[in-house]
GROMACS .gro file of C-alpha atoms in nm:
model
  260
    1MET     CA    1   0.000   0.000   0.000
    2PRO     CA    2   0.131   0.353  -0.081
    3GLU     CA    3   0.227   0.571   0.213
    4LEU     CA    4  -0.084   0.702   0.382
    5SER     CA    5  -0.175   1.067   0.417
    6PRO     CA    6  -0.222   1.203   0.771
    7CYS     CA    7  -0.597   1.143   0.743
    8GLY     CA    8  -0.539   0.791   0.612
    9ALA     CA    9  -0.307   0.717   0.903
   10ILE     CA   10  -0.564   0.850   1.151
   11ALA     CA   11  -0.833   0.637   0.990
   12ARG     CA   12  -0.624   0.320   1.001
   13ARG     CA   13  -0.514   0.376   1.360
   14HIS     CA   14  -0.839   0.493   1.517
   15ASP     CA   15  -1.114   0.345   1.298
   16PRO     CA   16  -0.974   0.028   1.141
   17ASP     CA   17  -1.318  -0.108   1.048
   18ARG     CA   18  -1.416   0.189   0.835
   19PHE     CA   19  -1.060   0.219   0.705
   20PHE     CA   20  -1.074  -0.138   0.574
   21CYS     CA   21  -1.416  -0.079   0.419
   22ALA     CA   22  -1.285   0.241   0.256
   23LEU     CA   23  -1.026   0.040   0.065
   24PHE     CA   24  -1.310  -0.089  -0.154
   25ALA     CA   25  -1.404   0.264  -0.265
   26PRO     CA   26  -1.293   0.387  -0.606
   27ALA     CA   27  -0.931   0.501  -0.585
   28GLU     CA   28  -1.013   0.860  -0.673
   29LYS     CA   29  -1.262   0.884  -0.382
   30ARG     CA   30  -1.060   0.698  -0.121
   31GLU     CA   31  -0.867   0.996   0.018
   32ALA     CA   32  -1.187   1.194   0.071
   33LEU     CA   33  -1.332   0.895   0.254
   34PHE     CA   34  -1.022   0.882   0.477
   35THR     CA   35  -1.077   1.253   0.546
   36LEU     CA   36  -1.438   1.185   0.644
   37ILE     CA   37  -1.325   0.906   0.879
   38ALA     CA   38  -1.066   1.137   1.036
   39PHE     CA   39  -1.325   1.414   1.080
   40ASN     CA   40  -1.560   1.166   1.244
   41HIS     CA   41  -1.282   1.058   1.477
   42GLU     CA   42  -1.219   1.418   1.580
   43ILE     CA   43  -1.582   1.491   1.667
   44ALA     CA   44  -1.630   1.149   1.828
   45ARG     CA   45  -1.342   1.212   2.066
   46ALA     CA   46  -1.462   1.559   2.165
   47ARG     CA   47  -1.619   1.438   2.488
   48GLU     CA   48  -1.345   1.187   2.562
   49ALA     CA   49  -1.070   1.448   2.528
   50ALA     CA   50  -1.247   1.718   2.730
   51HIS     CA   51  -1.255   1.760   3.107
   52ASN     CA   52  -1.620   1.861   3.105
   53PRO     CA   53  -1.915   1.886   2.864
   54MET     CA   54  -1.869   2.261   2.807
   55ILE     CA   55  -1.516   2.214   2.674
   56ALA     CA   56  -1.641   1.927   2.459
   57LEU     CA   57  -1.908   2.155   2.311
   58ILE     CA   58  -1.637   2.410   2.233
   59ARG     CA   59  -1.445   2.141   2.044
   60LEU     CA   60  -1.756   2.049   1.845
   61THR     CA   61  -1.815   2.418   1.770
   62TRP     CA   62  -1.457   2.447   1.643
   63TRP     CA   63  -1.521   2.171   1.390
   64ARG     CA   64  -1.861   2.305   1.290
   65GLU     CA   65  -1.706   2.647   1.228
   66ALA     CA   66  -1.424   2.488   1.027
   67VAL     CA   67  -1.689   2.340   0.795
   68GLU     CA   68  -1.882   2.667   0.774
   69GLU     CA   69  -1.565   2.861   0.694
   70ALA     CA   70  -1.490   2.624   0.408
   71VAL     CA   71  -1.839   2.682   0.267
   72ALA     CA   72  -1.786   3.057   0.298
   73GLY     CA   73  -1.453   3.036   0.114
   74ARG     CA   74  -1.243   3.147   0.409
   75PRO     CA   75  -0.890   3.006   0.456
   76ALA     CA   76  -0.848   2.656   0.596
   77ARG     CA   77  -0.760   2.617   0.961
   78GLN     CA   78  -0.411   2.489   1.034
   79HIS     CA   79  -0.482   2.132   1.139
   80GLU     CA   80  -0.390   1.799   0.982
   81VAL     CA   81  -0.758   1.710   0.938
   82ALA     CA   82  -0.914   2.054   0.898
   83ALA     CA   83  -0.700   2.143   0.594
   84PRO     CA   84  -0.793   1.840   0.377
   85LEU     CA   85  -1.151   1.863   0.506
   86HIS     CA   86  -1.162   2.223   0.384
   87ALA     CA   87  -1.034   2.116   0.042
   88ALA     CA   88  -1.288   1.834   0.012
   89ILE     CA   89  -1.573   2.069   0.099
   90ARG     CA   90  -1.453   2.337  -0.142
   91ASP     CA   91  -1.434   2.097  -0.435
   92GLY     CA   92  -1.778   1.954  -0.355
   93THR     CA   93  -1.651   1.608  -0.262
   94LEU     CA   94  -1.784   1.616   0.096
   95ASP     CA   95  -2.129   1.743   0.187
   96ALA     CA   96  -2.094   2.030   0.436
   97GLU     CA   97  -2.453   2.010   0.557
   98GLY     CA   98  -2.409   1.643   0.641
   99LEU     CA   99  -2.081   1.712   0.822
  100ILE     CA  100  -2.244   1.979   1.037
  101ALA     CA  101  -2.533   1.744   1.116
  102MET     CA  102  -2.282   1.478   1.229
  103ALA     CA  103  -2.120   1.727   1.468
  104GLU     CA  104  -2.452   1.847   1.604
  105ALA     CA  105  -2.567   1.490   1.668
  106ARG     CA  106  -2.268   1.447   1.901
  107GLU     CA  107  -2.417   1.706   2.136
  108ALA     CA  108  -2.631   1.429   2.285
  109GLU     CA  109  -2.313   1.295   2.447
  110MET     CA  110  -2.274   1.614   2.649
  111ASP     CA  111  -2.585   1.563   2.861
  112GLU     CA  112  -2.458   1.468   3.205
  113GLU     CA  113  -2.780   1.277   3.267
  114GLY     CA  114  -2.696   1.044   2.981
  115ILE     CA  115  -2.924   0.926   2.700
  116PRO     CA  116  -3.270   0.888   2.854
  117THR     CA  117  -3.454   0.636   2.637
  118THR     CA  118  -3.399   0.366   2.377
  119ALA     CA  119  -3.574   0.588   2.122
  120ALA     CA  120  -3.329   0.870   2.201
  121LEU     CA  121  -3.039   0.627   2.164
  122HIS     CA  122  -3.150   0.525   1.816
  123ALA     CA  123  -3.201   0.890   1.718
  124TYR     CA  124  -2.846   0.962   1.835
  125LEU     CA  125  -2.713   0.669   1.631
  126ARG     CA  126  -2.900   0.778   1.318
  127GLY     CA  127  -2.737   1.120   1.349
  128THR     CA  128  -2.384   1.002   1.427
  129ALA     CA  129  -2.292   0.672   1.263
  130GLY     CA  130  -2.598   0.698   1.039
  131GLY     CA  131  -2.499   1.048   0.937
  132PHE     CA  132  -2.150   0.924   0.854
  133ALA     CA  133  -2.297   0.661   0.621
  134VAL     CA  134  -2.510   0.922   0.445
  135VAL     CA  135  -2.214   1.155   0.384
  136ALA     CA  136  -2.008   0.857   0.264
  137GLY     CA  137  -2.293   0.750   0.036
  138ARG     CA  138  -2.319   1.095  -0.119
  139LEU     CA  139  -1.942   1.104  -0.167
  140LEU     CA  140  -1.951   0.771  -0.350
  141GLY     CA  141  -2.252   0.849  -0.567
  142ALA     CA  142  -2.524   0.647  -0.394
  143PRO     CA  143  -2.873   0.719  -0.532
  144PRO     CA  144  -3.064   0.964  -0.307
  145ALA     CA  145  -3.343   0.707  -0.265
  146LEU     CA  146  -3.097   0.472  -0.090
  147LEU     CA  147  -2.957   0.726   0.155
  148PRO     CA  148  -3.218   0.642   0.426
  149ALA     CA  149  -3.119   0.274   0.400
  150LEU     CA  150  -2.752   0.367   0.428
  151GLN     CA  151  -2.837   0.577   0.733
  152GLN     CA  152  -3.015   0.281   0.893
  153GLY     CA  153  -2.722   0.053   0.817
  154GLY     CA  154  -2.479   0.307   0.959
  155ALA     CA  155  -2.688   0.338   1.274
  156LEU     CA  156  -2.672  -0.039   1.322
  157TYR     CA  157  -2.295  -0.025   1.294
  158GLY     CA  158  -2.298   0.255   1.549
  159LEU     CA  159  -2.515   0.050   1.784
  160ALA     CA  160  -2.280  -0.247   1.766
  161GLY     CA  161  -1.982  -0.020   1.827
  162LEU     CA  162  -2.146   0.149   2.122
  163LEU     CA  163  -2.235  -0.184   2.284
  164ARG     CA  164  -1.882  -0.313   2.231
  165ALA     CA  165  -1.743   0.005   2.389
  166VAL     CA  166  -1.940  -0.008   2.714
  167PRO     CA  167  -1.639  -0.111   2.928
  168VAL     CA  168  -1.410   0.147   2.764
  169LEU     CA  169  -1.663   0.427   2.810
  170ALA     CA  170  -1.721   0.322   3.170
  171GLY     CA  171  -1.347   0.355   3.227
  172GLN     CA  172  -1.380   0.716   3.112
  173GLY     CA  173  -1.668   0.773   3.353
  174ARG     CA  174  -1.924   0.766   3.071
  175CYS     CA  175  -2.226   0.560   2.972
  176LEU     CA  176  -2.437   0.593   2.657
  177LEU     CA  177  -2.684   0.316   2.734
  178PRO     CA  178  -3.045   0.432   2.783
  179ALA     CA  179  -3.105   0.547   3.139
  180GLU     CA  180  -3.451   0.389   3.123
  181LEU     CA  181  -3.281   0.047   3.106
  182ILE     CA  182  -2.993   0.096   3.349
  183ALA     CA  183  -2.859   0.384   3.557
  184PRO     CA  184  -2.543   0.532   3.401
  185GLU     CA  185  -2.366   0.547   3.736
  186GLU     CA  186  -2.429   0.175   3.783
  187VAL     CA  187  -2.251   0.099   3.455
  188VAL     CA  188  -1.961   0.331   3.536
  189ALA     CA  189  -1.917   0.161   3.873
  190ALA     CA  190  -1.948  -0.194   3.738
  191PRO     CA  191  -1.952  -0.232   3.358
  192GLU     CA  192  -2.038  -0.602   3.386
  193ALA     CA  193  -2.379  -0.499   3.523
  194ALA     CA  194  -2.467  -0.380   3.172
  195ALA     CA  195  -2.440  -0.730   3.020
  196PRO     CA  196  -2.817  -0.801   3.018
  197VAL     CA  197  -2.890  -0.460   2.865
  198ILE     CA  198  -2.626  -0.512   2.597
  199ARG     CA  199  -2.783  -0.846   2.504
  200GLN     CA  200  -3.130  -0.689   2.504
  201LEU     CA  201  -3.036  -0.398   2.281
  202ALA     CA  202  -2.845  -0.619   2.039
  203ALA     CA  203  -3.130  -0.869   2.012
  204ALA     CA  204  -3.387  -0.593   1.959
  205ALA     CA  205  -3.182  -0.402   1.702
  206PRO     CA  206  -3.382  -0.264   1.406
  207PRO     CA  207  -3.378  -0.484   1.096
  208ALA     CA  208  -3.097  -0.449   0.847
  209PRO     CA  209  -3.209  -0.240   0.547
  210SER     CA  210  -3.223  -0.353   0.188
  211LEU     CA  211  -2.960  -0.187  -0.028
  212ARG     CA  212  -3.071  -0.340  -0.355
  213GLY     CA  213  -2.966  -0.116  -0.639
  214LEU     CA  214  -2.664   0.034  -0.467
  215PRO     CA  215  -2.398   0.083  -0.737
  216ARG     CA  216  -2.068  -0.097  -0.691
  217SER     CA  217  -1.893   0.240  -0.672
  218ALA     CA  218  -2.081   0.313  -0.348
  219VAL     CA  219  -2.051  -0.027  -0.182
  220ALA     CA  220  -1.783   0.095   0.062
  221ALA     CA  221  -2.047   0.311   0.232
  222ALA     CA  222  -2.254   0.001   0.306
  223LEU     CA  223  -1.981  -0.244   0.409
  224PRO     CA  224  -1.981  -0.153   0.782
  225LEU     CA  225  -2.330  -0.305   0.791
  226THR     CA  226  -2.170  -0.645   0.725
  227LEU     CA  227  -1.968  -0.608   1.044
  228ALA     CA  228  -2.268  -0.476   1.235
  229ARG     CA  229  -2.475  -0.783   1.152
  230ARG     CA  230  -2.199  -1.014   1.275
  231ASP     CA  231  -2.131  -0.810   1.587
  232LEU     CA  232  -2.495  -0.777   1.690
  233ARG     CA  233  -2.549  -1.153   1.658
  234ARG     CA  234  -2.253  -1.215   1.888
  235LEU     CA  235  -2.358  -0.948   2.136
  236ALA     CA  236  -2.715  -1.078   2.150
  237ARG     CA  237  -2.571  -1.414   2.260
  238GLY     CA  238  -2.352  -1.253   2.523
  239ARG     CA  239  -2.034  -1.326   2.332
  240GLU     CA  240  -1.730  -1.100   2.319
  241VAL     CA  241  -1.658  -0.938   1.984
  242ARG     CA  242  -1.303  -0.961   1.861
  243ARG     CA  243  -1.203  -0.872   1.508
  244GLY     CA  244  -1.055  -1.160   1.315
  245LEU     CA  245  -0.999  -1.306   0.972
  246GLY     CA  246  -1.364  -1.409   0.946
  247ASP     CA  247  -1.477  -1.048   0.971
  248ARG     CA  248  -1.239  -0.936   0.698
  249LEU     CA  249  -1.344  -1.220   0.472
  250ALA     CA  250  -1.710  -1.132   0.529
  251VAL     CA  251  -1.642  -0.772   0.422
  252LEU     CA  252  -1.442  -0.893   0.122
  253PHE     CA  253  -1.725  -1.125   0.018
  254ALA     CA  254  -1.987  -0.852   0.063
  255ALA     CA  255  -1.780  -0.613  -0.148
  256GLN     CA  256  -1.790  -0.856  -0.439
  257MET     CA  257  -2.160  -0.943  -0.421
  258PRO     CA  258  -2.446  -0.744  -0.578
  259SER     CA  259  -2.620  -0.524  -0.319
  260ARG     CA  260  -2.924  -0.683  -0.162
   0.00000   0.00000   0.00000
């Protein structure tokens, strides 16, 4: 593989699932997809990297303003992700409105009371991981009629990722499980207490969408759904999810098959 750009290196290091899926995008779109992954990483870590929700909101505002400045034609901010993001917005490769929506959806993480209900959790996932899938779909030329299905598939990937991350988030003093199912402070104190809720949410996950008609050029936007299906099955059975050769082969197989 050629030497990666800074955004490509960030994508590979911090989001290896989406990085691997991005390798199946057309070569001329791959760098923009790496930039999208790196942007998503930056806004996703806003709360993790901040000492309190207010500072996290400032970080999100910084990224939202970076997008808005690109739209307005102002100079790019000096940052290894902001500069290529600015370029991709200016040349019309990345959808600025979708990027702003992704950042705004992250504001749900700043509520110190946590996410209140299962419905609120799924709305958050549609805006975050689902929003990512929509921007990726637009980048890769997915038909507008299939963007809602891509959003649903992205949200399922986000759900699987969130459930897998419960122990890590608890170690940071955070919990994104619905408060109506388990108290956030209970999970932070003892992450293993969330096991029944993780199984419940995985088993009751919304159905996987049909992506029939998705052009091969846009398949990379849908490939995380392959991993989500596998992960949610394991999580519903109370099994630990560890990435392995089987997952990569499943993505490889899905990339070669007509969209269903």
